[in-house]
PDB file of C-alpha atoms in Angstrom:
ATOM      1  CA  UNK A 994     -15.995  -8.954   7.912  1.00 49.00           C
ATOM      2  CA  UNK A 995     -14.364 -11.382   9.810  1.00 46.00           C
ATOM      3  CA  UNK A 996     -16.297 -14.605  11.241  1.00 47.00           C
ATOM      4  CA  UNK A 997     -17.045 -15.164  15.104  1.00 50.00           C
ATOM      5  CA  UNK A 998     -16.082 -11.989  17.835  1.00 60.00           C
ATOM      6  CA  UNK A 999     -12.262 -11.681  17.008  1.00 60.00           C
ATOM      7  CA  UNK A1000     -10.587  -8.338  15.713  1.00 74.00           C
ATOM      8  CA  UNK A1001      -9.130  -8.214  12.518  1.00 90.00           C
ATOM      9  CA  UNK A1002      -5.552  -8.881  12.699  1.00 93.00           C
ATOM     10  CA  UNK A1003      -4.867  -8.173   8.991  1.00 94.00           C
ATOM     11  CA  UNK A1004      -7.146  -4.893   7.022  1.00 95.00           C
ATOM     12  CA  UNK A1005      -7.127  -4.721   3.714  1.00 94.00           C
ATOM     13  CA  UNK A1006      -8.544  -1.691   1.850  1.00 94.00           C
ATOM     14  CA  UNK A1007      -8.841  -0.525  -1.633  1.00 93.00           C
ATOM     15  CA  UNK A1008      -5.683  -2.653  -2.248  1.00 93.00           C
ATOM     16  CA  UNK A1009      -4.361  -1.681  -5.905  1.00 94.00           C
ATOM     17  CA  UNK A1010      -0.799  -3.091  -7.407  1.00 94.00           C
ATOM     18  CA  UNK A1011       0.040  -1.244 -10.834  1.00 94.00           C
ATOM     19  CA  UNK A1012       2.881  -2.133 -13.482  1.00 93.00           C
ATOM     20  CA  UNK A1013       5.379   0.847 -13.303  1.00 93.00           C
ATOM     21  CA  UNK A1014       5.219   2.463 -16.666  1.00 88.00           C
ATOM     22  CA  UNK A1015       1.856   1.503 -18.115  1.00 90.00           C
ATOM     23  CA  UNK A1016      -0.073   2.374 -15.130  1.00 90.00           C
ATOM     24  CA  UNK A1017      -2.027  -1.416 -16.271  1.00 91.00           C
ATOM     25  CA  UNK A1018      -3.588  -2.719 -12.681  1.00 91.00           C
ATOM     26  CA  UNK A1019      -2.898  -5.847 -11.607  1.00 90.00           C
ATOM     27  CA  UNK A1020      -4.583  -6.368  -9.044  1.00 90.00           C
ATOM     28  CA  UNK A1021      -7.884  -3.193  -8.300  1.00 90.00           C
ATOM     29  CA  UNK A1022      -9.266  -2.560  -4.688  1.00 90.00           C
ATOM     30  CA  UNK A1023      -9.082  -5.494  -2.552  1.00 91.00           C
ATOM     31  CA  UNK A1024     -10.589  -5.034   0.558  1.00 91.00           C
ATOM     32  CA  UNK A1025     -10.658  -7.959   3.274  1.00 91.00           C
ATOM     33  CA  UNK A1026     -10.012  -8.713   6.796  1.00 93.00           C
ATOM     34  CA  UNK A1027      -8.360 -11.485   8.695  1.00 93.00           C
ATOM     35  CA  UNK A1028      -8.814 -12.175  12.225  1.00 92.00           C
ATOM     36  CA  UNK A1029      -6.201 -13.981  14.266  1.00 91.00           C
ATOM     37  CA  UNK A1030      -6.269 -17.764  14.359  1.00 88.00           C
ATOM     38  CA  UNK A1031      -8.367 -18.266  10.716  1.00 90.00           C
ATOM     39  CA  UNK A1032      -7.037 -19.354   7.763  1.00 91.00           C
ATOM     40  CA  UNK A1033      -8.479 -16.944   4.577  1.00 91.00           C
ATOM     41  CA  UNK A1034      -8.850 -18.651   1.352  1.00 90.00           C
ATOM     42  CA  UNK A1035      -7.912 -17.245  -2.156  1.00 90.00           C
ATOM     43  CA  UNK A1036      -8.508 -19.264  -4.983  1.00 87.00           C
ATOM     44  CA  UNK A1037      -7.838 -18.251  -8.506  1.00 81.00           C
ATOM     45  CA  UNK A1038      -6.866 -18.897 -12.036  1.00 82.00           C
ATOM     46  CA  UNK A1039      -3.465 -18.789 -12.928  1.00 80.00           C
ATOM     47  CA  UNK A1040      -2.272 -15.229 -13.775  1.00 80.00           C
ATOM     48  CA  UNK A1041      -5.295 -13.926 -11.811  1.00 81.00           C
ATOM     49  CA  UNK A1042      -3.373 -11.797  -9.788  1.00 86.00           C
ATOM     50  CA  UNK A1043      -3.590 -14.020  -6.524  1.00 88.00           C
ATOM     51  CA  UNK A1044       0.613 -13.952  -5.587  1.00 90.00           C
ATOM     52  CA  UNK A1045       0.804 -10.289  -6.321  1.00 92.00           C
ATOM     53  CA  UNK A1046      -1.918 -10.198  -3.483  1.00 92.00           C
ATOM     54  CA  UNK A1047      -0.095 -12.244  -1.314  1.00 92.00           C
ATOM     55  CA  UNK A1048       3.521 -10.058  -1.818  1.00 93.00           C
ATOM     56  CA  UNK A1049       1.553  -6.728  -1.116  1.00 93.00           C
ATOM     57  CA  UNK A1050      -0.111  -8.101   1.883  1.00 94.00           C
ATOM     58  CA  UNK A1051       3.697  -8.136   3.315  1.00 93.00           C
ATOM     59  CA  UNK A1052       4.271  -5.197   2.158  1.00 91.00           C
ATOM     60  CA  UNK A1053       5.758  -5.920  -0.899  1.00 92.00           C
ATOM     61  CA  UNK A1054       5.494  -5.475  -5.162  1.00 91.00           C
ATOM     62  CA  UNK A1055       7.917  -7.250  -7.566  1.00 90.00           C
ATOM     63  CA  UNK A1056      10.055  -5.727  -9.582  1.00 92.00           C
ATOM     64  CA  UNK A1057       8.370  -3.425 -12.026  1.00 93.00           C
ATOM     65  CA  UNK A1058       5.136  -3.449  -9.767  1.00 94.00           C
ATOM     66  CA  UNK A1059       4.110  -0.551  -7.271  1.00 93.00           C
ATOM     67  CA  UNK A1060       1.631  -0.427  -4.704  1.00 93.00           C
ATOM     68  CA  UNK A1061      -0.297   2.157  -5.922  1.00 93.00           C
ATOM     69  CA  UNK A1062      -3.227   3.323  -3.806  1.00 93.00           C
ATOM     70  CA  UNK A1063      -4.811   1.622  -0.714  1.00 93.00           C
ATOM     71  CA  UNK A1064      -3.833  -0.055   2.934  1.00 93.00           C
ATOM     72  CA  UNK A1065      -2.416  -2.739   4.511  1.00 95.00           C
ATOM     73  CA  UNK A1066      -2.559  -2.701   8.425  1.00 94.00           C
ATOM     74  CA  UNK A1067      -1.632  -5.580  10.566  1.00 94.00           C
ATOM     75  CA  UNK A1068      -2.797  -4.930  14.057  1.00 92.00           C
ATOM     76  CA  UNK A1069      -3.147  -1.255  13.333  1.00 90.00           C
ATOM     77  CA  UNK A1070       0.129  -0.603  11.879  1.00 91.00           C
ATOM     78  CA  UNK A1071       0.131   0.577   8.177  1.00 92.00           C
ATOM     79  CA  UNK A1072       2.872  -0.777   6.769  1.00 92.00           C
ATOM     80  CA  UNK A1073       2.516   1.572   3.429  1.00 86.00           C
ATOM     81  CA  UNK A1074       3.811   4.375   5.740  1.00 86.00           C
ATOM     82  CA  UNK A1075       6.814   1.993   7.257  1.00 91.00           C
ATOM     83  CA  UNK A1076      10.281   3.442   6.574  1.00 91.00           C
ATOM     84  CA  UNK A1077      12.132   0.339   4.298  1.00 88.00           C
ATOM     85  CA  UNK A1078      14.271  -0.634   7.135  1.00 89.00           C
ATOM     86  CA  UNK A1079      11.384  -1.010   9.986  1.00 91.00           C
ATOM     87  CA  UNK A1080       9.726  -2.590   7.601  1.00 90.00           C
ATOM     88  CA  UNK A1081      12.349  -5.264   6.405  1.00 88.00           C
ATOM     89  CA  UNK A1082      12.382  -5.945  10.593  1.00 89.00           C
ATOM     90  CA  UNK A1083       8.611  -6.861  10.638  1.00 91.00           C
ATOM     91  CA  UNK A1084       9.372  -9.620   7.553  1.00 90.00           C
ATOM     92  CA  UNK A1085      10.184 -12.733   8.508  1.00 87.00           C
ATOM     93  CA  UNK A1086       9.382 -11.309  12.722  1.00 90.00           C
ATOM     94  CA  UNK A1087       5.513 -10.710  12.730  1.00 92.00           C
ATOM     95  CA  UNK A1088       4.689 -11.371   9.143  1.00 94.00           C
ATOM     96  CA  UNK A1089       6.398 -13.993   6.610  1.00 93.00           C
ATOM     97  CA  UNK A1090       5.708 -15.442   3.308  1.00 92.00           C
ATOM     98  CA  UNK A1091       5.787 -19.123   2.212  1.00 90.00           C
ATOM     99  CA  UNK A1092       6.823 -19.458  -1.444  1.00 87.00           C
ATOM    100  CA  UNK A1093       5.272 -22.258  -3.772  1.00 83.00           C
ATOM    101  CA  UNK A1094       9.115 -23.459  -4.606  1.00 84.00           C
ATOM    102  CA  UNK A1095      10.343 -24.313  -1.426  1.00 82.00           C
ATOM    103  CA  UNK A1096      14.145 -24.302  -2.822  1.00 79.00           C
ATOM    104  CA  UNK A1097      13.765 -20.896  -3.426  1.00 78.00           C
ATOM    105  CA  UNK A1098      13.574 -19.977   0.140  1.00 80.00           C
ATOM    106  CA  UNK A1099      16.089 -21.817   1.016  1.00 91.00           C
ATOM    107  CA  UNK A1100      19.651 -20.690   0.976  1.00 91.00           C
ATOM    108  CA  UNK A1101      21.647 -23.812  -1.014  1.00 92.00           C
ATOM    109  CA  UNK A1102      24.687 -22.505   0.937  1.00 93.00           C
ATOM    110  CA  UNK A1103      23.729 -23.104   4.291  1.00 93.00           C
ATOM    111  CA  UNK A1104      23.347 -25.909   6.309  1.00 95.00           C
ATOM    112  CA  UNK A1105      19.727 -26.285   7.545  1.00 94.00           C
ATOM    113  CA  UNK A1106      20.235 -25.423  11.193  1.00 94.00           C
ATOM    114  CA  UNK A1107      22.314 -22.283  10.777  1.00 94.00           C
ATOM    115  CA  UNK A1108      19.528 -21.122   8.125  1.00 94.00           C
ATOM    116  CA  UNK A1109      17.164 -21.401  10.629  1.00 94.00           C
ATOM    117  CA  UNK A1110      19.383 -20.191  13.747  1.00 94.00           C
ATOM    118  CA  UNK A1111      20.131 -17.388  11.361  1.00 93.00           C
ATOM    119  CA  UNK A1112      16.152 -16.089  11.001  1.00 93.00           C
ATOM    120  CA  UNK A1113      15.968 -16.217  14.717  1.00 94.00           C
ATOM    121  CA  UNK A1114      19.254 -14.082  15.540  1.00 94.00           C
ATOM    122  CA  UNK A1115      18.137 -11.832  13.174  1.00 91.00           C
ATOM    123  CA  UNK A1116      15.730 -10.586  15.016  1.00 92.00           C
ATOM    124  CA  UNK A1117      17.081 -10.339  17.853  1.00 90.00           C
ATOM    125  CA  UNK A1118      17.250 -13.799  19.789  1.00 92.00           C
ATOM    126  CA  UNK A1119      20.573 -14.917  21.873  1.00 93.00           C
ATOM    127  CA  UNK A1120      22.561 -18.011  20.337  1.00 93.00           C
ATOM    128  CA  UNK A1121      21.239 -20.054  23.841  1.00 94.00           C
ATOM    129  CA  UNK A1122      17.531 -18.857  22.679  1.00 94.00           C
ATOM    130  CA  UNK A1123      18.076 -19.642  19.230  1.00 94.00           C
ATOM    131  CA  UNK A1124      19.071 -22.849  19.594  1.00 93.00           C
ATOM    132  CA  UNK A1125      16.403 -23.690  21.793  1.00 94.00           C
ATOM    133  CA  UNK A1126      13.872 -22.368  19.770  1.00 94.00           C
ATOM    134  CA  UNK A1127      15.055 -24.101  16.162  1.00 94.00           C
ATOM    135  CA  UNK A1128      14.659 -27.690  18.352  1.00 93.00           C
ATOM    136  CA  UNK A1129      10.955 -26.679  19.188  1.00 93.00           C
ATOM    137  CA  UNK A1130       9.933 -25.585  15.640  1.00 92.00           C
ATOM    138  CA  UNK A1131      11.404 -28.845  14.213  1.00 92.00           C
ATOM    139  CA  UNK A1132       9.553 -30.943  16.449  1.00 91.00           C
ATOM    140  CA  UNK A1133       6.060 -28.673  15.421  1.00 88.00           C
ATOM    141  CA  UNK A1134       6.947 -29.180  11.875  1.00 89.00           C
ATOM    142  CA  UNK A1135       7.177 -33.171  12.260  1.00 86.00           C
ATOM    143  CA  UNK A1136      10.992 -33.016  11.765  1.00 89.00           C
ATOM    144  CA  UNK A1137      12.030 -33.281  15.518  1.00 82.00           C
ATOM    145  CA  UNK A1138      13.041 -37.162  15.144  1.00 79.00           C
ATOM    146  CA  UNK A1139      16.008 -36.409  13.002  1.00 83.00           C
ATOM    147  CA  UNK A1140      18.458 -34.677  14.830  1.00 82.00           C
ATOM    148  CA  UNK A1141      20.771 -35.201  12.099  1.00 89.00           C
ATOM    149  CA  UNK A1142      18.416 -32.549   9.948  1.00 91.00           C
ATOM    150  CA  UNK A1143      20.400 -29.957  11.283  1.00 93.00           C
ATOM    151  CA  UNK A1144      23.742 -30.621   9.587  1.00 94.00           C
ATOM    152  CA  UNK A1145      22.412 -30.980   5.905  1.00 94.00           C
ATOM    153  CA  UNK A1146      22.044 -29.136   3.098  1.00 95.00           C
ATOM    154  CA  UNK A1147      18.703 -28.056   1.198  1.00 93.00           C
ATOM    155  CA  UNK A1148      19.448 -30.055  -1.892  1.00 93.00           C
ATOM    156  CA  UNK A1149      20.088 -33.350   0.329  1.00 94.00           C
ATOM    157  CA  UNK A1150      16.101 -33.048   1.535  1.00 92.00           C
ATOM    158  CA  UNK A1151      13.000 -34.502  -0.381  1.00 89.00           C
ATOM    159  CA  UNK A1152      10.838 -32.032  -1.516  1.00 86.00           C
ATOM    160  CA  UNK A1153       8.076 -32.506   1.552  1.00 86.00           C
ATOM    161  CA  UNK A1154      10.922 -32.062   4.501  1.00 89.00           C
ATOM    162  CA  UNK A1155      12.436 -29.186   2.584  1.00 91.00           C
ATOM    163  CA  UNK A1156       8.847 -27.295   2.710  1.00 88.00           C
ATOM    164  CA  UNK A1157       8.738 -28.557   5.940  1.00 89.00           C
ATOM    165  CA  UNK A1158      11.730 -26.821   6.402  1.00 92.00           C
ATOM    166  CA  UNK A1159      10.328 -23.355   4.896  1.00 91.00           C
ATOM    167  CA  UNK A1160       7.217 -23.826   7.137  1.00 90.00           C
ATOM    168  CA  UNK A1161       9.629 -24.219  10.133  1.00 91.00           C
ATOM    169  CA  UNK A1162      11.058 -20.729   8.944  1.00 92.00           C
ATOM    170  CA  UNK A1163       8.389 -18.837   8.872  1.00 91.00           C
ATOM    171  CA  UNK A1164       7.036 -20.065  12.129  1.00 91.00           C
ATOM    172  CA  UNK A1165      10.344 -19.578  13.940  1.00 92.00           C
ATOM    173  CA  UNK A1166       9.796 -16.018  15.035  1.00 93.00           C
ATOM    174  CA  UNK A1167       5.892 -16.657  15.957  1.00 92.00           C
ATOM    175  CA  UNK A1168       5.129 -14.458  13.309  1.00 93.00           C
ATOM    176  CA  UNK A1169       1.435 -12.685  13.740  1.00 93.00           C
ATOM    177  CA  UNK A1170       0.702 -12.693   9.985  1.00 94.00           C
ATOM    178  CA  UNK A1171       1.594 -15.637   7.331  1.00 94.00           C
ATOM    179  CA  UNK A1172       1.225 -15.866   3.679  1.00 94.00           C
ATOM    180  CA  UNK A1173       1.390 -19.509   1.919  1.00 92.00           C
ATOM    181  CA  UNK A1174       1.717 -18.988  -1.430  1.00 90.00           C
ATOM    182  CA  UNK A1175       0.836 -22.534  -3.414  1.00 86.00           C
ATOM    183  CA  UNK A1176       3.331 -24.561  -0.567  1.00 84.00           C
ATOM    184  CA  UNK A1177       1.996 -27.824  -1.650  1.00 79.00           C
ATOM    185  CA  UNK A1178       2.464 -27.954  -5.337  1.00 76.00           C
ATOM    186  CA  UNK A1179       4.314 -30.389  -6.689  1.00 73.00           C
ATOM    187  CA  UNK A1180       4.208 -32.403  -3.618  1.00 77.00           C
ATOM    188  CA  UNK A1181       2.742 -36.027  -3.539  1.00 78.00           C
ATOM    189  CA  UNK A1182      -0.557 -36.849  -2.507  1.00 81.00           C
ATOM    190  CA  UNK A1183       0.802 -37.787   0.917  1.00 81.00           C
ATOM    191  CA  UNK A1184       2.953 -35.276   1.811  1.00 79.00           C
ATOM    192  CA  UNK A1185       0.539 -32.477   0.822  1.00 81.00           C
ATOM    193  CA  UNK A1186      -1.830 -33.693   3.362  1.00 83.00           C
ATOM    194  CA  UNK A1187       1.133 -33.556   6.333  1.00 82.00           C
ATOM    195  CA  UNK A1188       2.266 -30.238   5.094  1.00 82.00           C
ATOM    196  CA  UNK A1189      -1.639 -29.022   5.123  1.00 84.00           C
ATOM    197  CA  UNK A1190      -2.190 -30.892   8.696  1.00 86.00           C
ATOM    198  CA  UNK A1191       0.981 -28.868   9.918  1.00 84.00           C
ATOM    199  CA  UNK A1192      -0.229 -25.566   8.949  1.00 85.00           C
ATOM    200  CA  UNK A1193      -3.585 -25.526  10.072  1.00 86.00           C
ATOM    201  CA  UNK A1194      -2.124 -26.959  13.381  1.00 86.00           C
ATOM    202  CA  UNK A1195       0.135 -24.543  13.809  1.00 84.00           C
ATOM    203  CA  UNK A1196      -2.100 -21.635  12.648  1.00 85.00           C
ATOM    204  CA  UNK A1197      -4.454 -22.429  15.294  1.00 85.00           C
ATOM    205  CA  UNK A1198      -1.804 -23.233  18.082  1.00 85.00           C
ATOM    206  CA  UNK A1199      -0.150 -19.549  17.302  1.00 85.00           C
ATOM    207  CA  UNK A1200      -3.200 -17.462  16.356  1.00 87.00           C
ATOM    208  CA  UNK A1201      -2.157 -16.578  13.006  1.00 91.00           C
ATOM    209  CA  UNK A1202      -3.959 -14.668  10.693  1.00 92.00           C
ATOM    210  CA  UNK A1203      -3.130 -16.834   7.510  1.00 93.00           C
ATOM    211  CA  UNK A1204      -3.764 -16.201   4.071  1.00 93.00           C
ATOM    212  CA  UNK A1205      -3.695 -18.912   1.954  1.00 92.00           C
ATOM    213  CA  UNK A1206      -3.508 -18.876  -2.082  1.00 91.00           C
ATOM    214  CA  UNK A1207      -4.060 -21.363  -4.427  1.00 87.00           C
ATOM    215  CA  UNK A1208      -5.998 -21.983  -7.961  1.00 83.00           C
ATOM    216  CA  UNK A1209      -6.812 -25.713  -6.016  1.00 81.00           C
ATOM    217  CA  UNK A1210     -10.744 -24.949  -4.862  1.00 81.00           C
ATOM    218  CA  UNK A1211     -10.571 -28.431  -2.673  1.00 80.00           C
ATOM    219  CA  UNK A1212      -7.508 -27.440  -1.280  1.00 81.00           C
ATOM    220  CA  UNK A1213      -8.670 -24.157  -0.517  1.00 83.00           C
ATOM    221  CA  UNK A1214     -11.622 -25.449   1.130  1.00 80.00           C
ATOM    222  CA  UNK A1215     -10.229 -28.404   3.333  1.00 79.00           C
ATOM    223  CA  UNK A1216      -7.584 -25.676   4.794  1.00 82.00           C
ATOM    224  CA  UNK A1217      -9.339 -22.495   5.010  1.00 83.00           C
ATOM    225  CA  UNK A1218     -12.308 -21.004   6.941  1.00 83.00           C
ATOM    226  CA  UNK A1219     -13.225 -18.580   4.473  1.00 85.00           C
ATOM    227  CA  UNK A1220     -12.317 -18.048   1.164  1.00 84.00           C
ATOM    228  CA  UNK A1221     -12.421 -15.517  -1.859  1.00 82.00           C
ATOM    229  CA  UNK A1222     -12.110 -15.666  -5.664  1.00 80.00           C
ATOM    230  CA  UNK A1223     -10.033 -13.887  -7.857  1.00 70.00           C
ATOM    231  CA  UNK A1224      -9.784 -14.018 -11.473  1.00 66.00           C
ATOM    232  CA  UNK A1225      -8.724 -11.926 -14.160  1.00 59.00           C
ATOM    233  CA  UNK A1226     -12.354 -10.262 -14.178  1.00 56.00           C
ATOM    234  CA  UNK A1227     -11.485  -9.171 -10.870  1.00 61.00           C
ATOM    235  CA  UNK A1228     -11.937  -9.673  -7.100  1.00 61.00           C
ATOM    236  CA  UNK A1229     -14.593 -11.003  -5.301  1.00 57.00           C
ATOM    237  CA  UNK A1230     -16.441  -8.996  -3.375  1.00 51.00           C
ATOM    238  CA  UNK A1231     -18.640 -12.386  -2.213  1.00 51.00           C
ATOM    239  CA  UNK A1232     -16.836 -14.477   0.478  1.00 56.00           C
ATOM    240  CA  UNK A1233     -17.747 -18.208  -0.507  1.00 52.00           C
ATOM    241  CA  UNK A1234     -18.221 -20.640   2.694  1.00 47.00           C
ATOM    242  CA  UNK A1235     -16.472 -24.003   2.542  1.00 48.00           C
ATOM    243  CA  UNK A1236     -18.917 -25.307   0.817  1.00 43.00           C
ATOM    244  CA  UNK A1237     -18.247 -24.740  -2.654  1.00 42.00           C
ATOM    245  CA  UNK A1238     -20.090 -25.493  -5.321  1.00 38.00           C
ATOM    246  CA  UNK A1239     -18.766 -26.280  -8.649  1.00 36.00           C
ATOM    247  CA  UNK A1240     -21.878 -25.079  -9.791  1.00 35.00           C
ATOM    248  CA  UNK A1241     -22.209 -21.731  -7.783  1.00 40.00           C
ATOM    249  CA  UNK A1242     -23.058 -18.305  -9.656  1.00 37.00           C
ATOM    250  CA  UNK A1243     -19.443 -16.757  -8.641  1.00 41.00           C
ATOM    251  CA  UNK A1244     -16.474 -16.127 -10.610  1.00 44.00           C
ATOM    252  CA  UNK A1245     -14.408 -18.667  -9.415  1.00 46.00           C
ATOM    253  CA  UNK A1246     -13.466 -20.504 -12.651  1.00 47.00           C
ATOM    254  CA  UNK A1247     -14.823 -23.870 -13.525  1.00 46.00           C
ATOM    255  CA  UNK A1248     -11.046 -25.308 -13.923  1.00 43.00           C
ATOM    256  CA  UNK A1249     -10.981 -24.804 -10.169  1.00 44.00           C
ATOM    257  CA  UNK A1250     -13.864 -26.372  -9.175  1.00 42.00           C
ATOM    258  CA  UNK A1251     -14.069 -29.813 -11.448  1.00 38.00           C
ATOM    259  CA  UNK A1252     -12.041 -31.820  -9.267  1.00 35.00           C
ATOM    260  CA  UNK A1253     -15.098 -32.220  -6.486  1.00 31.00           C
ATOM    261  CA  UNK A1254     -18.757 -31.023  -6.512  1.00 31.00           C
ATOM    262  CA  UNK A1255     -18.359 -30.090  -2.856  1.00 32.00           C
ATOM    263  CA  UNK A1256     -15.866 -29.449  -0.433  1.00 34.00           C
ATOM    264  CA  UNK A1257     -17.627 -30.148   2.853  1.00 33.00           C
ATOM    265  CA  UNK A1258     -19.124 -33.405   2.626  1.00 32.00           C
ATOM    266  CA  UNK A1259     -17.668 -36.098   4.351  1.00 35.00           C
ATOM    267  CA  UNK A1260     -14.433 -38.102   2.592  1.00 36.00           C
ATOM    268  CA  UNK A1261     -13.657 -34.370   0.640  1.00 34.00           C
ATOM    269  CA  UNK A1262     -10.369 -35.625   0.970  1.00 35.00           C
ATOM    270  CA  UNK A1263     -10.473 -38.891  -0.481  1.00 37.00           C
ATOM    271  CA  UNK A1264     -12.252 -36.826  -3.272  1.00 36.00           C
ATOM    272  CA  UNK A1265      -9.349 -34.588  -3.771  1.00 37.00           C
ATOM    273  CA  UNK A1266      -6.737 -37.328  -3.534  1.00 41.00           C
ATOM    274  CA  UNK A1267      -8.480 -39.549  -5.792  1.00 42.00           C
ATOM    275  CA  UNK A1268      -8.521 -36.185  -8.169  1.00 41.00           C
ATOM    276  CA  UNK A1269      -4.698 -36.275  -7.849  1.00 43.00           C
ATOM    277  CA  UNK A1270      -3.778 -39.998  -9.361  1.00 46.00           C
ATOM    278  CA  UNK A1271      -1.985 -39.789 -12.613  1.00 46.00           C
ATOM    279  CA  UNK A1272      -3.881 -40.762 -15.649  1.00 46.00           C
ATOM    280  CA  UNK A1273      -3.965 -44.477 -16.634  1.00 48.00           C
ATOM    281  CA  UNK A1274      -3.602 -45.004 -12.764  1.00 46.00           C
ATOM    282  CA  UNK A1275      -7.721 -45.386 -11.050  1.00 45.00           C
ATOM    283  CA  UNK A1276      -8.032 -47.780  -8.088  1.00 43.00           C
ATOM    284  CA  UNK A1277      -8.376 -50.947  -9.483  1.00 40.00           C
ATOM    285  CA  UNK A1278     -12.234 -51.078  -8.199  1.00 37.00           C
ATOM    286  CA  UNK A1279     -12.974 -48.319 -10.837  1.00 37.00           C
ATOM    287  CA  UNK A1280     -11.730 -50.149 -14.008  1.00 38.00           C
ATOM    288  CA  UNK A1281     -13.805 -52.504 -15.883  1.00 38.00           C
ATOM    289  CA  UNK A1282     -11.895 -55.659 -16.836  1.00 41.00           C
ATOM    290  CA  UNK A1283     -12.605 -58.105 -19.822  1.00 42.00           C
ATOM    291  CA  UNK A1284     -13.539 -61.555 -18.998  1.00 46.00           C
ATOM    292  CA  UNK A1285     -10.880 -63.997 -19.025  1.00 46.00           C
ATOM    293  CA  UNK A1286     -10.710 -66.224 -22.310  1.00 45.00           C
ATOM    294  CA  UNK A1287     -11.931 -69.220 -21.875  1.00 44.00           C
ATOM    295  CA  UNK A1288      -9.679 -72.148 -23.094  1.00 45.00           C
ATOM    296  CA  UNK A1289     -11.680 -73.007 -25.797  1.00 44.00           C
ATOM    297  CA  UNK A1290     -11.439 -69.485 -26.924  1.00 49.00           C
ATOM    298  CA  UNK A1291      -7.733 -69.356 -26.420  1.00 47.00           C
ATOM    299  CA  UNK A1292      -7.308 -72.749 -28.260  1.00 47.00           C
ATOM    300  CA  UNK A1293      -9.330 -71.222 -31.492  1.00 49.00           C
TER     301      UNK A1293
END
């Protein structure tokens, strides 16, 4: 269940995603719940099943994938029973989905501000509306002090203002449900920190139910206020608290624990960014230099 007094805003139940054909499951009854305004963790191995999880909780299965048995209800609605075209109007209105590749939700053909002015009329906003609205998600998303944003192209944006971009997107439409699959891969050490900062900020100021996925444990736990494993065993039917242990008996793999002992103690970050410095690259503190040759040394 869901922490604190809230209602659930997102019910999962008996969730199971099949491959067409073989009948193989991908991913086998997932329940969970997500109340408005908290950020669920799900932390994985690669190939675990975690983004097939995140597509179905939109409603959604890739190609050769089918939803094949359970329910996904966001605020009571089953969106399993949706006709296709009431449900294409909830995406990207009340529930959107954050891709790990930022460039692939971005349309290389248009100029940021008619992608984003685009979203908005979409669903149903005036041109005066949308326009006011894309200056207001630009500021939440830390992009507000570059007007000149607007007029550019995807491919002309570093990689952080171009998720910023997606993030500004998905939040457009003040969506009630949000999926971020991985949005800070790939990203410096930096950057992944604003990006985080920005979600969680604007998952609290908008009472989103989030959903976050990731195979990075530290990640998971500096974002999220619950989280759950997955792994090709299976789904968890443990929640973990934040603080994880990269010695706990759960299935969360080892891989996604080594990079900190535990999440919640104070400078977690610092852990996770020192976890993130290329190799041959430790703070200078941490390397052991040889004495300097003396000159009698030297002159031998």
């Amino acid at each position: 269940m869901t922490s604190g007094t809230a209602p659930p805003r997102l019910v999962v139940e008996g969730l199971t995603v099949r491959a067409m054909g073989s009948g193989a499951a991908i991913i086998e009854d997932v329940s969970v719940e997500v109340a408005a305004g908290e950020v669920l963790g799900v932390v994985g191995e690669s190939g675990s099943g975690k983004t097939t999880l995140g597509l179905a909780m939109v409603g959604h299965a890739r190609r050769g994938l089918e939803i094949a048995s359970g329910s996904v209800r966001l605020d009571g609605t089953g969106l399993s029973s949706l006709p296709a075209d009431e449900l294409r109007r909830l995406r990207g209105a009340a529930m959107t989905y954050i891709p790990q590749d930022p460039s692939s939700a971005l349309n290389p053909a248009l100029r940021v501000g008619g992608m984003l002015k685009e979203v908005l009329t979409a669903h149903g906003r005036t041109d005066a509306e949308a326009a006011a609205r894309v200056q207001e998600v630009l500021a939440e998303v830390g992009l507000g002090s570059r007007p000149e944003i607007l007029s550019v192209y995807p491919h002309q944006l570093s990689g952080g203002q171009q998720q910023r971009v997606a993030i500004a997107m998905a939040f457009a439409c003040r969506p009630r449900l949000i999926v971020l699959d991985e949005p800070t891969t790939g990203l410096d050490v930096t950057t992944q920190r604003m990006v985080l900062e920005t979600v969680a900020r604007m998952c609290a100021s908008y009472g989103v139910a989030a959903v976050y996925v990731s195979h990075d444990v530290v990640v998971v736990g500096e974002l999220s206020n619950r989280a759950r494993s997955f792994t090709r065993a299976g789904w968890s039917r443990r929640e973990q608290p934040r603080t994880c242990s990269a010695h706990r008996p759960t299935p969360i793999p080892r891989g996604c624990c080594a990079r900190s002992r535990r999440l919640s103690v104070p400078g977690a970050w610092s852990v996770w960014r020192e976890s993130r410095r290329a190799p041959g690259t430790a703070r200078r503190a941490a390397v052991s230099r040889p004495a300097a040759r003396s000159s009698s040394n030297a002159a031998q």
